[in-house]
Each structure stands twice: as structure tokens, then as C-alpha cells.
Coordinates of C-alpha atoms in Angstrom, one line a residue:
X1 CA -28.0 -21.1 -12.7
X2 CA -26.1 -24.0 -14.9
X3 CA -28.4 -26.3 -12.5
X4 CA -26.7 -25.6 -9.3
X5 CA -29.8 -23.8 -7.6
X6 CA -30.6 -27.9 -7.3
X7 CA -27.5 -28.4 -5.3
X8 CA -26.2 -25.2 -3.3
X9 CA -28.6 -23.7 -0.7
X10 CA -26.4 -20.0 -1.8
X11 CA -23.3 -19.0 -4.0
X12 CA -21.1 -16.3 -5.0
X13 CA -19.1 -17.0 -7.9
X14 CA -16.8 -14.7 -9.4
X15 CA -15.8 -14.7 -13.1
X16 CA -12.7 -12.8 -14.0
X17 CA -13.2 -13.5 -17.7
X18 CA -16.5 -11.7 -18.0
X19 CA -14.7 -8.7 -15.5
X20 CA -13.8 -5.2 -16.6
X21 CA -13.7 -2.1 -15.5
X22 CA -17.6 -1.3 -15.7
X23 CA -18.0 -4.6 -13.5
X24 CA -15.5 -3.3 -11.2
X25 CA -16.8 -0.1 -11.1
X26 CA -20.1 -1.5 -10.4
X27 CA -19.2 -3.6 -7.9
X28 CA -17.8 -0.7 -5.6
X29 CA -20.6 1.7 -6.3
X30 CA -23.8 -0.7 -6.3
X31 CA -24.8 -3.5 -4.0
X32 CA -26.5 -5.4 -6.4
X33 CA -24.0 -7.8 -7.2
X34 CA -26.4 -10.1 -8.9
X35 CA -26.7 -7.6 -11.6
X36 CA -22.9 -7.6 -12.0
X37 CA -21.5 -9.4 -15.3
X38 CA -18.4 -10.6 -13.0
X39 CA -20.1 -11.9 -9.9
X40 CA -22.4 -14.8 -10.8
X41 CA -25.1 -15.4 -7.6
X42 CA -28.6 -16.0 -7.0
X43 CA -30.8 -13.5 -8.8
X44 CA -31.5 -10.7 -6.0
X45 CA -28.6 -11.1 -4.5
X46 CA -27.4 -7.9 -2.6
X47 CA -24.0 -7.2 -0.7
X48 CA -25.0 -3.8 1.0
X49 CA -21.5 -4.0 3.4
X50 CA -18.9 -1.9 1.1
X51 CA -16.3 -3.8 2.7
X52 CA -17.5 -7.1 1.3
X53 CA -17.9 -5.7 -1.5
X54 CA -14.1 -4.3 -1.6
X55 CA -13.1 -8.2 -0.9
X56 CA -14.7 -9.2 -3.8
X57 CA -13.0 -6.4 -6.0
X58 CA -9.7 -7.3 -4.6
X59 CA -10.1 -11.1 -5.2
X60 CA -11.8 -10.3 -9.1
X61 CA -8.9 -7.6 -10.1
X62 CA -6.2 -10.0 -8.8
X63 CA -7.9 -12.5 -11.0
X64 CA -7.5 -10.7 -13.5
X65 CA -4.2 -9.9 -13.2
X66 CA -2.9 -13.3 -12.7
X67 CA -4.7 -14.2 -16.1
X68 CA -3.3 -11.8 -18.2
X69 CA 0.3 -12.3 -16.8
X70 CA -1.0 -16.2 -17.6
X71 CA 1.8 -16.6 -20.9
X72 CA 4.8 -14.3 -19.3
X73 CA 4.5 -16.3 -16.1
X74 CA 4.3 -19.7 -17.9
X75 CA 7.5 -18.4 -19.8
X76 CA 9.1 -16.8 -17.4
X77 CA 9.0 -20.2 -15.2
X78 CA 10.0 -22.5 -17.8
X79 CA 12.7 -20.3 -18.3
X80 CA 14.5 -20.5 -15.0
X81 CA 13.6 -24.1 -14.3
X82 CA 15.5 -25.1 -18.2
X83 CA 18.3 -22.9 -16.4
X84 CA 18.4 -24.1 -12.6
X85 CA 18.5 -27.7 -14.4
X86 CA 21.3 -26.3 -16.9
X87 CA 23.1 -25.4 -13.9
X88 CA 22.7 -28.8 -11.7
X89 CA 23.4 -31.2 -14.5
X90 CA 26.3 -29.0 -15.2
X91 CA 28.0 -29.5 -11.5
X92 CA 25.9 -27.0 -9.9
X93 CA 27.2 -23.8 -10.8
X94 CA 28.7 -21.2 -13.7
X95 CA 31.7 -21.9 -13.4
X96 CA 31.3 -26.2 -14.0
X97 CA 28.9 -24.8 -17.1
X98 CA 31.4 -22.5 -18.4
X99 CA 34.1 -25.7 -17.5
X100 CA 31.8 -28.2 -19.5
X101 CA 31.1 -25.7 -22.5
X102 CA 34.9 -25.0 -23.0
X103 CA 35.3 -29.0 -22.8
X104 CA 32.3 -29.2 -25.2
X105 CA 30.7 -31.3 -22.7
X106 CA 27.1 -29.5 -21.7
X107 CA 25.0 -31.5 -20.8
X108 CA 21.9 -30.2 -22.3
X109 CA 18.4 -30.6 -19.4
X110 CA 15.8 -32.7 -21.2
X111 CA 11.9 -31.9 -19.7
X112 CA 10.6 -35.1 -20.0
X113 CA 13.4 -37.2 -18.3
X114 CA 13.4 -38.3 -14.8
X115 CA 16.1 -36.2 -14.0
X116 CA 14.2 -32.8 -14.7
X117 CA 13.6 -31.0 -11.7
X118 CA 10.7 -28.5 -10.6
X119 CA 11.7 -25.5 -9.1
X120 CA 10.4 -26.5 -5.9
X121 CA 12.4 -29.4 -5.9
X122 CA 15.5 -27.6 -6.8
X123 CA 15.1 -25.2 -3.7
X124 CA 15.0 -28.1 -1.8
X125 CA 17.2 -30.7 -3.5
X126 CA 16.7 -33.6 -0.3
X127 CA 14.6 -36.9 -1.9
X128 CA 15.3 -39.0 0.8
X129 CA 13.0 -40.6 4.0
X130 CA 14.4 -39.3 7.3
X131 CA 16.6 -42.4 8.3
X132 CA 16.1 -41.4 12.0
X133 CA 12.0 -41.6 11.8
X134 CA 11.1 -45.2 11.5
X135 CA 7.4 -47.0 10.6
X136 CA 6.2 -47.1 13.7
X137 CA 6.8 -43.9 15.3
X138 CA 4.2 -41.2 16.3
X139 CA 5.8 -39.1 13.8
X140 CA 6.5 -41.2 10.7
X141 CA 3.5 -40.4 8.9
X142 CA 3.9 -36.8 9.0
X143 CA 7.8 -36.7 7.9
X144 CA 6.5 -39.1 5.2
X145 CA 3.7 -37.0 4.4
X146 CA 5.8 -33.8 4.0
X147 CA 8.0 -35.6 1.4
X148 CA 5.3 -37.3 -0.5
X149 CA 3.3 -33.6 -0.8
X150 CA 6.6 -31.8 -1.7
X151 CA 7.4 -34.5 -4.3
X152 CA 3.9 -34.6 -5.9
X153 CA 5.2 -31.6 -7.6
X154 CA 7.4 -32.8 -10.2
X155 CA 6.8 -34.8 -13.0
X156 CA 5.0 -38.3 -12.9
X157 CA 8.8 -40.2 -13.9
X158 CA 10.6 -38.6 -11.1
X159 CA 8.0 -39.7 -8.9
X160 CA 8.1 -42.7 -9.6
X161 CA 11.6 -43.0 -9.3
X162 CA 12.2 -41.9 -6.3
X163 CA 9.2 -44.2 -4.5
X164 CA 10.3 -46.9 -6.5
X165 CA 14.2 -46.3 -6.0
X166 CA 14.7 -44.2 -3.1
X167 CA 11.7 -45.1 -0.4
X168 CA 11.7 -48.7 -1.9
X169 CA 7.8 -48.2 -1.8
X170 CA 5.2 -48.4 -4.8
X171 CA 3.9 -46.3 -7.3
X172 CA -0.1 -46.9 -7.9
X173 CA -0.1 -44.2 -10.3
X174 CA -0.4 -40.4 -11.3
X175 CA -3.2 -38.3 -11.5
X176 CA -3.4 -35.3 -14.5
X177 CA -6.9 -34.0 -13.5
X178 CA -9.1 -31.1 -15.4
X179 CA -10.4 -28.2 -14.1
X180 CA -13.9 -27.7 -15.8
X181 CA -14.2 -23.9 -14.9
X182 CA -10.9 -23.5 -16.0
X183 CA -10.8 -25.2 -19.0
X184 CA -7.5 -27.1 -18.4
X185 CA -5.6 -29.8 -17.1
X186 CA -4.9 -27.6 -13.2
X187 CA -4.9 -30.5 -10.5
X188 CA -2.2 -33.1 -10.1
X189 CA -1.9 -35.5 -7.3
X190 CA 0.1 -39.3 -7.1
X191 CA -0.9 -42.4 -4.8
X192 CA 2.0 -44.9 -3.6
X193 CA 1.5 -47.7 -1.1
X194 CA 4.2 -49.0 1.4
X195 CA 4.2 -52.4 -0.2
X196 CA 3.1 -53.8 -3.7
X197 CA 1.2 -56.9 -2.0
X198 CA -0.8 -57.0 1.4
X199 CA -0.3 -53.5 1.5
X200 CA -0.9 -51.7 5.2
X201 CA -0.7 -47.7 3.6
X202 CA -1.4 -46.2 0.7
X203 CA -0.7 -42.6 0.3
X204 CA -2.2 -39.6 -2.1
X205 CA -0.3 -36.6 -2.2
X206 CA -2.1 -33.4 -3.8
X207 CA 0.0 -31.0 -6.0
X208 CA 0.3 -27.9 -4.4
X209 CA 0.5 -24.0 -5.7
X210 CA 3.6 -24.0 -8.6
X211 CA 5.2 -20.8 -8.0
X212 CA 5.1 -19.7 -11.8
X213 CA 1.2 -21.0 -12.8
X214 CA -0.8 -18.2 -13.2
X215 CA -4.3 -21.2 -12.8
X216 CA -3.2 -21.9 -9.4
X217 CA -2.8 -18.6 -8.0
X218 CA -6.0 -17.7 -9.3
X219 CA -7.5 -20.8 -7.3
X220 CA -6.0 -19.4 -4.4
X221 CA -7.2 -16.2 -4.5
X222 CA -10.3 -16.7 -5.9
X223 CA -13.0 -15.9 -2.8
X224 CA -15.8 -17.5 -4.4
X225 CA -18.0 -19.9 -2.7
X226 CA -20.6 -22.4 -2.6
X227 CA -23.0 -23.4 0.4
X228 CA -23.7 -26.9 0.7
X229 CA -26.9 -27.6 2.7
X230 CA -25.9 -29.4 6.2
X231 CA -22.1 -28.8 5.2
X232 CA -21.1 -25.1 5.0
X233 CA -19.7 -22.5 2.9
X234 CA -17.0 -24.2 1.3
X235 CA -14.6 -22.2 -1.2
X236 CA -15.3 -22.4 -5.0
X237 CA -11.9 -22.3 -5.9
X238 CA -10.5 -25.1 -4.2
X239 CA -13.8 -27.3 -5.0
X240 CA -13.3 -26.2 -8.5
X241 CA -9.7 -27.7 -8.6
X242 CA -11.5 -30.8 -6.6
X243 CA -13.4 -31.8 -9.3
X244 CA -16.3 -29.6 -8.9
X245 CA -19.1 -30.6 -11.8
X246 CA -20.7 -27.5 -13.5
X247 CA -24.2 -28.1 -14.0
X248 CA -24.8 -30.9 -11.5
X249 CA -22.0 -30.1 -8.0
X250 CA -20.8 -33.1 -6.6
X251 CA -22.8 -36.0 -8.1
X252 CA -21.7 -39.3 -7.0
X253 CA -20.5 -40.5 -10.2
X254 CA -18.7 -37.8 -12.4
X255 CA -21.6 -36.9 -15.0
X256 CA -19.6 -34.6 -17.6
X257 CA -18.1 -35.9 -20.6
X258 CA -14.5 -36.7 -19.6
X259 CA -13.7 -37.3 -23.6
X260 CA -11.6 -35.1 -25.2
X261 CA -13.1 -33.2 -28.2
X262 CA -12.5 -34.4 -31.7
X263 CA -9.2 -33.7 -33.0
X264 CA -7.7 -33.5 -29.4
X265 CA -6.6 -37.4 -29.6
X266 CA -3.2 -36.9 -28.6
X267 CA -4.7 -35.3 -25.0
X268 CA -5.1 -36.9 -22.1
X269 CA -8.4 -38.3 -20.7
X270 CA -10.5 -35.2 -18.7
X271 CA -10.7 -37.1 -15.7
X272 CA -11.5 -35.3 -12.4
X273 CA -8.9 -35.1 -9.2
X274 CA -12.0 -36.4 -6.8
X275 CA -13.5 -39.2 -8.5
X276 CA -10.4 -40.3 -10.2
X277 CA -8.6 -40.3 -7.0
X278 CA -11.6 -42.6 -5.1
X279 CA -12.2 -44.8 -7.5
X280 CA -8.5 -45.7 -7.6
X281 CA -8.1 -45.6 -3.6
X282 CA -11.5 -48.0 -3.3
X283 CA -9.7 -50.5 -5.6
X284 CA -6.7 -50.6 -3.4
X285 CA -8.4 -50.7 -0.1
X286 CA -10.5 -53.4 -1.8
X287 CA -7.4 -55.7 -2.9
X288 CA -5.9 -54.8 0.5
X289 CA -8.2 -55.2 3.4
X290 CA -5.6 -54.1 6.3
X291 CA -4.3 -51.1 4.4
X292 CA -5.5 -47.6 5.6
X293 CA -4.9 -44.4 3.8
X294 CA -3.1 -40.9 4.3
X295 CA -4.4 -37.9 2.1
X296 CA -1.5 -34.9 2.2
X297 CA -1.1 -31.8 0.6
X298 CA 0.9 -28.8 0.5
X299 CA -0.5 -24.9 -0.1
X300 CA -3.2 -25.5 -2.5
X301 CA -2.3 -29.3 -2.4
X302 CA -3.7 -28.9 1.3
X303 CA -6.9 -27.5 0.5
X304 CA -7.8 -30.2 -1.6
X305 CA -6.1 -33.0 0.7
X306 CA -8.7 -31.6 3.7
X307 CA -11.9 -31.4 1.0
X308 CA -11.3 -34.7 -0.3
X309 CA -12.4 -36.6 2.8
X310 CA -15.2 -33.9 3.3
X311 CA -16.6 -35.0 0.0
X312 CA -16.5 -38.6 0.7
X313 CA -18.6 -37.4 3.3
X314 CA -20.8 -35.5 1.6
X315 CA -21.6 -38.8 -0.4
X316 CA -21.5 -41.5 2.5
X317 CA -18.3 -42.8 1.7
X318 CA -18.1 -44.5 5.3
X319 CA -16.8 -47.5 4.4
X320 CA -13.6 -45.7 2.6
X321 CA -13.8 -43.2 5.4
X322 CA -13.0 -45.7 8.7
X323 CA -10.1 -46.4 6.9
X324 CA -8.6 -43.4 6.9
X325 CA -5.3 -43.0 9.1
X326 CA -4.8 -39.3 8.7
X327 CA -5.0 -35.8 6.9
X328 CA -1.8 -34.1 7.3
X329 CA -1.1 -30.4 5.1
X330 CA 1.4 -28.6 5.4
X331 CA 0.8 -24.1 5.2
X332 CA -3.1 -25.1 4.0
X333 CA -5.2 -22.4 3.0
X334 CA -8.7 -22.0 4.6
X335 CA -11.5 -23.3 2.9
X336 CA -14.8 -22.7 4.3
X337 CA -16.6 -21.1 7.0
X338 CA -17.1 -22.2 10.7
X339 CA -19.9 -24.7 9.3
X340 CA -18.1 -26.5 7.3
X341 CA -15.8 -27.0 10.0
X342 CA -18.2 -28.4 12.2
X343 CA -19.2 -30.9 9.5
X344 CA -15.7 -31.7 9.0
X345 CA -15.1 -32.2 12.5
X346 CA -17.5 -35.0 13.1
X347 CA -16.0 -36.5 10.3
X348 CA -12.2 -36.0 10.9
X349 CA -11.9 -37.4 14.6
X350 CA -12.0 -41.2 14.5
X351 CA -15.6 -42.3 15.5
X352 CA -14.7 -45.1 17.7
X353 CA -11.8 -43.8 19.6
X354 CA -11.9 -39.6 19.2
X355 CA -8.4 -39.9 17.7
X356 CA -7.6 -36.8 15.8
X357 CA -7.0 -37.7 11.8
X358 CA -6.4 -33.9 10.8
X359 CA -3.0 -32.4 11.1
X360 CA -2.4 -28.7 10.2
X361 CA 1.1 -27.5 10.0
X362 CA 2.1 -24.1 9.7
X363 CA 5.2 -22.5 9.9
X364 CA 6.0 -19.7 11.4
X365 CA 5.1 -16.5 9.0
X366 CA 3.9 -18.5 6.0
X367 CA 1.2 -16.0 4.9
X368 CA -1.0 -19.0 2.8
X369 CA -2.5 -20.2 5.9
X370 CA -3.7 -16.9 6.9
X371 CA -5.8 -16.1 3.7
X372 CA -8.5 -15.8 2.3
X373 CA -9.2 -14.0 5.4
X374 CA -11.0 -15.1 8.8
X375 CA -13.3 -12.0 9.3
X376 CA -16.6 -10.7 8.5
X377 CA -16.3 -9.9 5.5
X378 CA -14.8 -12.8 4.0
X379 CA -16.5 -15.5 7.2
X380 CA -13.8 -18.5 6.3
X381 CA -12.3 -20.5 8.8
X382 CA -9.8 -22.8 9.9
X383 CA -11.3 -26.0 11.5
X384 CA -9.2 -28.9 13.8
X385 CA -6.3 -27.8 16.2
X386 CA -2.5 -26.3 14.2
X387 CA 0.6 -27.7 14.9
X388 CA 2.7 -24.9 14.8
X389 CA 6.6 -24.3 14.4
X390 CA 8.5 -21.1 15.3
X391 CA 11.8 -20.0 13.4
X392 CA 13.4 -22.2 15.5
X393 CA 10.9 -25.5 14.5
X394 CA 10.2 -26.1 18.4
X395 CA 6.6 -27.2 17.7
X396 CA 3.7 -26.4 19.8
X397 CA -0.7 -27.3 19.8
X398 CA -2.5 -24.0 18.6
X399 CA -6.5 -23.2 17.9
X400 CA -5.5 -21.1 15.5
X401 CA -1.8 -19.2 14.7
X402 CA -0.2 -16.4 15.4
X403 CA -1.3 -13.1 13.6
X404 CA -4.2 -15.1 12.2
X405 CA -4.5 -12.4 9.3
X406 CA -1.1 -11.8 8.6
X407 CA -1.7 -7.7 8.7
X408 CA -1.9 -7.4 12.0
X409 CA 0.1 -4.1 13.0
X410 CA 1.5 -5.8 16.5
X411 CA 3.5 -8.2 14.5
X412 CA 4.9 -6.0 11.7
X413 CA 8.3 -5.5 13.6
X414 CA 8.6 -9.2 14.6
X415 CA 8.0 -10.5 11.1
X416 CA 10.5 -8.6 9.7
X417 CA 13.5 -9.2 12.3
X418 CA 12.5 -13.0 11.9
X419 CA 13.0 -12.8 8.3
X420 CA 16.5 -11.2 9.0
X421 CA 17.0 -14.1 11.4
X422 CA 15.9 -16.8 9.3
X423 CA 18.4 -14.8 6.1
X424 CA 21.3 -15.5 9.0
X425 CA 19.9 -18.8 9.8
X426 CA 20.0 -20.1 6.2
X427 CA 23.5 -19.6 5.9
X428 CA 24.3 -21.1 9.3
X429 CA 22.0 -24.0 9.0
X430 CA 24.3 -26.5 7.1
X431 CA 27.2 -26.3 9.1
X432 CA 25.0 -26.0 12.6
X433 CA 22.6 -29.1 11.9
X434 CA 24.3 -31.1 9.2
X435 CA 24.7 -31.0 5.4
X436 CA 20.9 -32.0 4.5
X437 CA 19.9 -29.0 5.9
X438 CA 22.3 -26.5 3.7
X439 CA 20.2 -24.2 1.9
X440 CA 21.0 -23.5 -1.7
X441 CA 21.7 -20.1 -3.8
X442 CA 18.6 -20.0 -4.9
X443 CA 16.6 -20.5 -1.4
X444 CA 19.2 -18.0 -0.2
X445 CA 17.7 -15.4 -2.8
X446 CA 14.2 -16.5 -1.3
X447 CA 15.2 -15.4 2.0
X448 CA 16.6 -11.9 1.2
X449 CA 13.1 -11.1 -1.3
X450 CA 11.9 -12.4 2.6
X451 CA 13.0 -8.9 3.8
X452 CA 10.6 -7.2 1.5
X453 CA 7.6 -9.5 2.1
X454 CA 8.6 -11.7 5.4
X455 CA 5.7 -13.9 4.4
X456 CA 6.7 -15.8 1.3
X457 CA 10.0 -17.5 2.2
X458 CA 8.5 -19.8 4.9
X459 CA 5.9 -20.7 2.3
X460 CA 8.6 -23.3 1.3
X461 CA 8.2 -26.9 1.7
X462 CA 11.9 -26.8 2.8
X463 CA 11.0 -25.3 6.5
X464 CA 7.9 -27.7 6.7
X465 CA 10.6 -30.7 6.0
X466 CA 13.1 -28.9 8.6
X467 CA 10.2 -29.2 11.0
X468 CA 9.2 -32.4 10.9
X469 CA 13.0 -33.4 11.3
X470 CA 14.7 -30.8 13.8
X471 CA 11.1 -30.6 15.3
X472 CA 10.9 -34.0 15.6
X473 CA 11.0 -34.4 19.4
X474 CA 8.6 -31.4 20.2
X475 CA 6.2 -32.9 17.3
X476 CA 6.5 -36.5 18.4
X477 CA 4.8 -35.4 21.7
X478 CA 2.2 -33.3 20.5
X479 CA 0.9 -36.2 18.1
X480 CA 1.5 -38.6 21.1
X481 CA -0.9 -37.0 23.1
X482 CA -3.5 -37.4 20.4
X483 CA -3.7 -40.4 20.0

């Protein structure tokens, strides 16, 4: 189908436009998924397992409800970033607005300056390196990897800024990638290096999940899935957001038109996150032949950071490959089966010296590393060992997490008194381990929707920067001991 039968040994992918409630219906009562209109697979295709079936309905109807709440959403987020940077630009609160407006001073928040700030960067307003973690130390490249993935989601002007201004680093450039299947412009990532001549680091940060963009969170829950022959099942949603090609898979060279259509002059080129992304890295590795490279990612800017090196794989990209220093994300998503985890495995360890080069943070409760879900109806896995932090970032070598599936019944008590604690902890935190670490109004609100559903507040890149800083001891030793 669309030529992919060529390049994928099996797939199941789901297609919430074309769902409804016959589709749906279907898909519960009949295992013949192949005859459903929202489930594109092989022809013959059967799912007799209800349950798999019921993972499939879940993923398509939460599709669907994601795109129809698409324009709300969009609005809705727009909305309270315009007033969260109303508020800072104002002196931070109501009352300096109320102050400025009887003064006639308001200072009115302008999108495209450098100054505008996502709402990930106003929960966690900190821009600055950790002073304490020098170049050099077992740890610097994951405290610097942490701020590079949590900055790659503003706007290409503040990141520049602050790796120009801040990190005294360099900007290569910005990347505003299309999604094909999507039909729009869903994958962002940035590359810097540590020095603009005889470089020794370059970094690419992936853009991760924005909390108001309907696109992403379909990506995330999207369970559909490709199988690569001699790689694995790999999910389509995260492949999709990689660069994925429609009618061809992963050719080596992007073959679909990246030109936009007539009349569409004013729109940026349709270049896609995966070959954009290498092409610009081999460049710099070229023009700096003792630089290595870090890919890092944060939630959905994980997933792709840990499928990009899997794909120079998949092409024999060994000479880009043996110079890569390290995959580092940060509450990742899975995004394949066990296969694909072998395959990544032989890749991911350093071939000369069995060095680990992958690095999977989690944190605590954060539910987005425990989905989609490791069972037998779903079959995805996580691959390479987790660093994980409790509520008190002491750090610690895992296989896999805690409550691997987030539902477990064992740990429904625990979750919830942790999310009290960490509620407590928030308001403590700044007077306990500094200033740097006082949380805001707004991550305050986080924690208390936290005692509704434990799992979202420790989503924030804010923890995963706590850890690699009031972690740091703990962490240093575990990455010590892999090298």
C-alpha cells in the first residue's frame, strides 16, 4: 500500500481521519482489521485478541479526540502563553500589570521577539548552564543536554540568544521540519556547537510534546507501527514526525517534493527532521574532524533523539555514527518492540570500547515513559539501562522503572502521597536548595492538578533539570561507572 509493502516486512497504521463510529464499531466487533476504513495494514490482516483490538480503539478515538479539540487547544494555548508573557514583562504578577496599566506603561508581549516565552519555558524560567558542572565532568553532557532539549522549545530567536549570549556557544541553525502524514510543519529541533572554529561538540536538541498542540499528542498516542526487516517494530508515530517518507520509508536521500505548492511562496521549505538534520551534522563533522555529537530530546523530543541514530543505522551511516558521544532523553516514550531494541543496542554501545552512548532519564511518576504500553497487546519496549530519580532526585541504574505501566494497583497509594509530597516540596524547594530552584505560580498549579493525575507534573522538564543538578553526585557515579 502507497509502496511500502517494498520496504516494511508488516504494518498497522491507524488513520483517525478516515475513523467513525462504524470503523470503531467494527473494530470491536470484527477481527478483520484490514477491512477497517481506519486501520490501514496488509490485506488479510486479522487481530483475533479483543484486547488488541481494544488498544487500537483506545489509541484511534483518542486520535480523534485530540483532532477535533485541534483549533480550541491551539487557542486556548496561545491564549495563556500571550497572558503568562503579559504577566512577566509586566513585573511578574497582577498587581505590577494593574501598576503599569494605571501608569500607562504595559508593556504589550510581542510573539516574534526574542523575549517571548513558551509555556514550558515560563514554568521553568532558569536559562543558564549549571556553573557548578564544568566541561569535563562525567556529568556535563547530561546537565547540558537537559537545557539544550528544554530550550529547543521556544522560538528559533530565543535560542539563539541564549547559546549565543548566555552559554557563549554557537548556533548552527534551526530546524522547522514537515510531517507528511500530517500535513504540517510538526517537528522542530536546533543544533549548536561548543565553539564556532575547531569545534569538539556539536549538539541537536529535538522539540519535545508542546502541552497545547493537538499534532503532537496525537504522535504520542498514536500506536501505529511499522516493521523494518532486521530492525524491529518501530512506532509510526514517532517515525512519522522523523521524517518518515510515504510511498518509499526511509530512502537514503529524501525523495518527496520538499517545494511548497504554488501560491504558498511565503511558506517555508518542506524539509524533513531526519535528512535535514544529517545533512547539516555531516557538514559540521566534516569542517571539524575532532568534534563528536550529542543527539537529546525531551517526551516526544526523546523518541526522535533515540530513532535518529537508529536510522543512520538503518542506512550505514558508520562514519557519522563513531562519532557519536551520546544519546541522552529525558521522560522518552517507548518506541518499538524488543527487536528493535536489540538492533539499537549493537549500535548504541561504542564498538571499540562497550561504552554506553544511550542515557534514559526518568523521573519519578512521569507517566510518558511508561506508554504506549509494554505488554502483549501493545509488544513495545524500552531498550538500554534507565537512570532513574526518586522525589528526592537521588539517582539510581534501573532495567526498566518503577510501575513500568503506570496502572499498576500496588503503586496507586504511593503515587498519590508523592504527589502531596512533591505539592509540599515545591513550596519548600527555594528557600531549602537556593533561589534557582523556586517554583513558580504556575508550576505550583501543576502540582495541585498532580493530585488528580500524580503522573503529569513530573512530566516537566523542571524535575529533569532538578535532577541533573541536586542529583548531581548520585548521577556522576552512575555515568562514571559506564564509561
Amino acid at each position: 500500500m502507497d509502496g511500502r509493502d517494498d520496504f516494511f516486512s508488516d504494518f498497522m497504521v491507524l488513520r483517525p481521519d478516515k475513523g467513525g463510529v462504524r470503523s470503531l464499531l467494527h473494530l470491536l466487533c470484527s477481527c478483520k482489521v484490514a477491512d477497517n476504513d481506519a486501520v490501514d495494514c496488509p490485506v488479510g490482516t486479522e487481530v483475533a485478541e479483543w484486547w488488541r483490538r481494544w488498544a487500537i480503539f483506545v489509541s484511534l478515538v483518542a486520535q480523534m479526540l485530540l483532532l477535533w479539540m485541534k483549533r480550541p487547544m491551539a487557542a486556548l494555548g496561545r491564549g495563556i502563553e500571550y497572558w503568562m508573557n503579559l504577566l512577566t514583562d509586566n513585573g511578574g504578577g497582577v498587581l505590577g500589570l494593574i501598576r503599569n496599566a494605571l501608569q500607562g506603561k504595559v508593556r504589550t508581549p510581542d510573539r516574534k521577539s526574542p523575549n517571548y516565552r513558551s509555556f514550558i519555558g515560563l514554568i521553568d524560567t532558569r536559562i543558564e548552564l549549571d556553573k557548578k558542572i564544568k566541561v569535563g565532568d562525567t556529568n556535563y553532557h547530561a546537565a547540558l543536554s537537559i537545557m539544550a532539549a528544554k530550550l529547543a522549545y521556544e522560538n528559533e530567536l530565543i535560542i539563539k540568544s541564549v547559546v549565543e549570549n548566555h552559554w557563549q556557544m554557537t548556533f548552527l541553525e534551526f530546524f522547522n521540519c514537515w510531517n507528511e502524514f500530517r500535513g504540517d510543519y510538526t517537528t522542530q529541533a536546533f543544533m549548536l556547537a561548543d565553539k564556532p572554529a575547531d569545534a569538539e561538540l556539536a549538539v541537536i536538541a529535538f522539540r519535545g510534546t508542546q502541552p497545547f498542540d493537538a499534532e503532537q499528542w496525537c504522535t504520542d498516542v498514536d500506536f501505529s507501527w511499522y516493521e523494518i526487516p532486521g530492525v524491529g517494530k518501530v512506532h509510526g508515530g514517532f517515525m512519522k514526525a522523523l521524517g518518515l517518507q510515504k510511498n518509499t520509508g526511509w530512502p537514503p536521500e529524501a525523495t518527496t517534493d520538499q517545494t511548497p505548492p504554488a501560491g504558498e511562496g511565503s511558506e517555508a521549505p518542506r524539509r524533513f527532521a531526519y535528512y535535514a538534520v544529517r545533512d547539516r551534522l555531516r557538514a559540521f563533522l566534516e569542517a571539524n574532524p575532532r568534534a563528536t555529537f550529542v543527539v537529546t530530546g525531551h517526551s516526544l523530543g526523546g523518541a526522535l533523539a533515540v530513532l535518529f541514530p537508529g536510522v543512520l543505522a538503518l542506512h550505514g551511516e558508520d562514519a557519522l555514527l563513531s562519532r557519536l558521544r551520546g544519546v541522552y532523553t529525558f521522560g522518552q516514550p517507548r518506541v518499538g518492540d524488543a527487536a528493535l531494541g536489540r538492533f539499537m543496542a549493537r549500535r548504541l554501545d561504542a564498538p571499540a570500547t562497550g561504552r554506553r552512548r544511550y542515557f534514559r532519564f526518568v523521573y519519578c511518576n512521569d507517566v510518558v515513559p511508561r506508554v504506549p504500553y509494554d505488554d502483549a497487546a501493545l509488544l513495545f519496549r524500552h531498550f538500554g539501562r534507565c537512570l532513574y530519580f526518586d522525589s528526592l532526585y537521588r539517582a539510581r541504574a534501573a532495567a526498566e522503572e518503577p510501575n513500568k505501566n503506570y496502572f499498576s494497583p500496588l503503586f496507586v497509594v504511593p503515587k498519590y502521597a508523592n504527589a502531596a509530597w512533591e505539592l509540599v516540596r515545591g513550596l519548600l524547594i527555594g528557600r531549602v536548595a537556593g533561589p534557582e530552584y523556586a517554583e513558580g505560580w504556575v508550576m505550583r498549579a501543576a502540582r495541585a492538578v498532580g493530585l488528580l493525575l500524580p503522573g503529569l507534573p513530573p512530566h516537566s522538564p523542571q524535575d529533569y533539570v532538578n535532577a541533573t543538578r541536586l542529583g548531581a553526585a548520585s548521577l556522576e557515579q552512575l555515568l562514571r561507572d559506564d564509561q
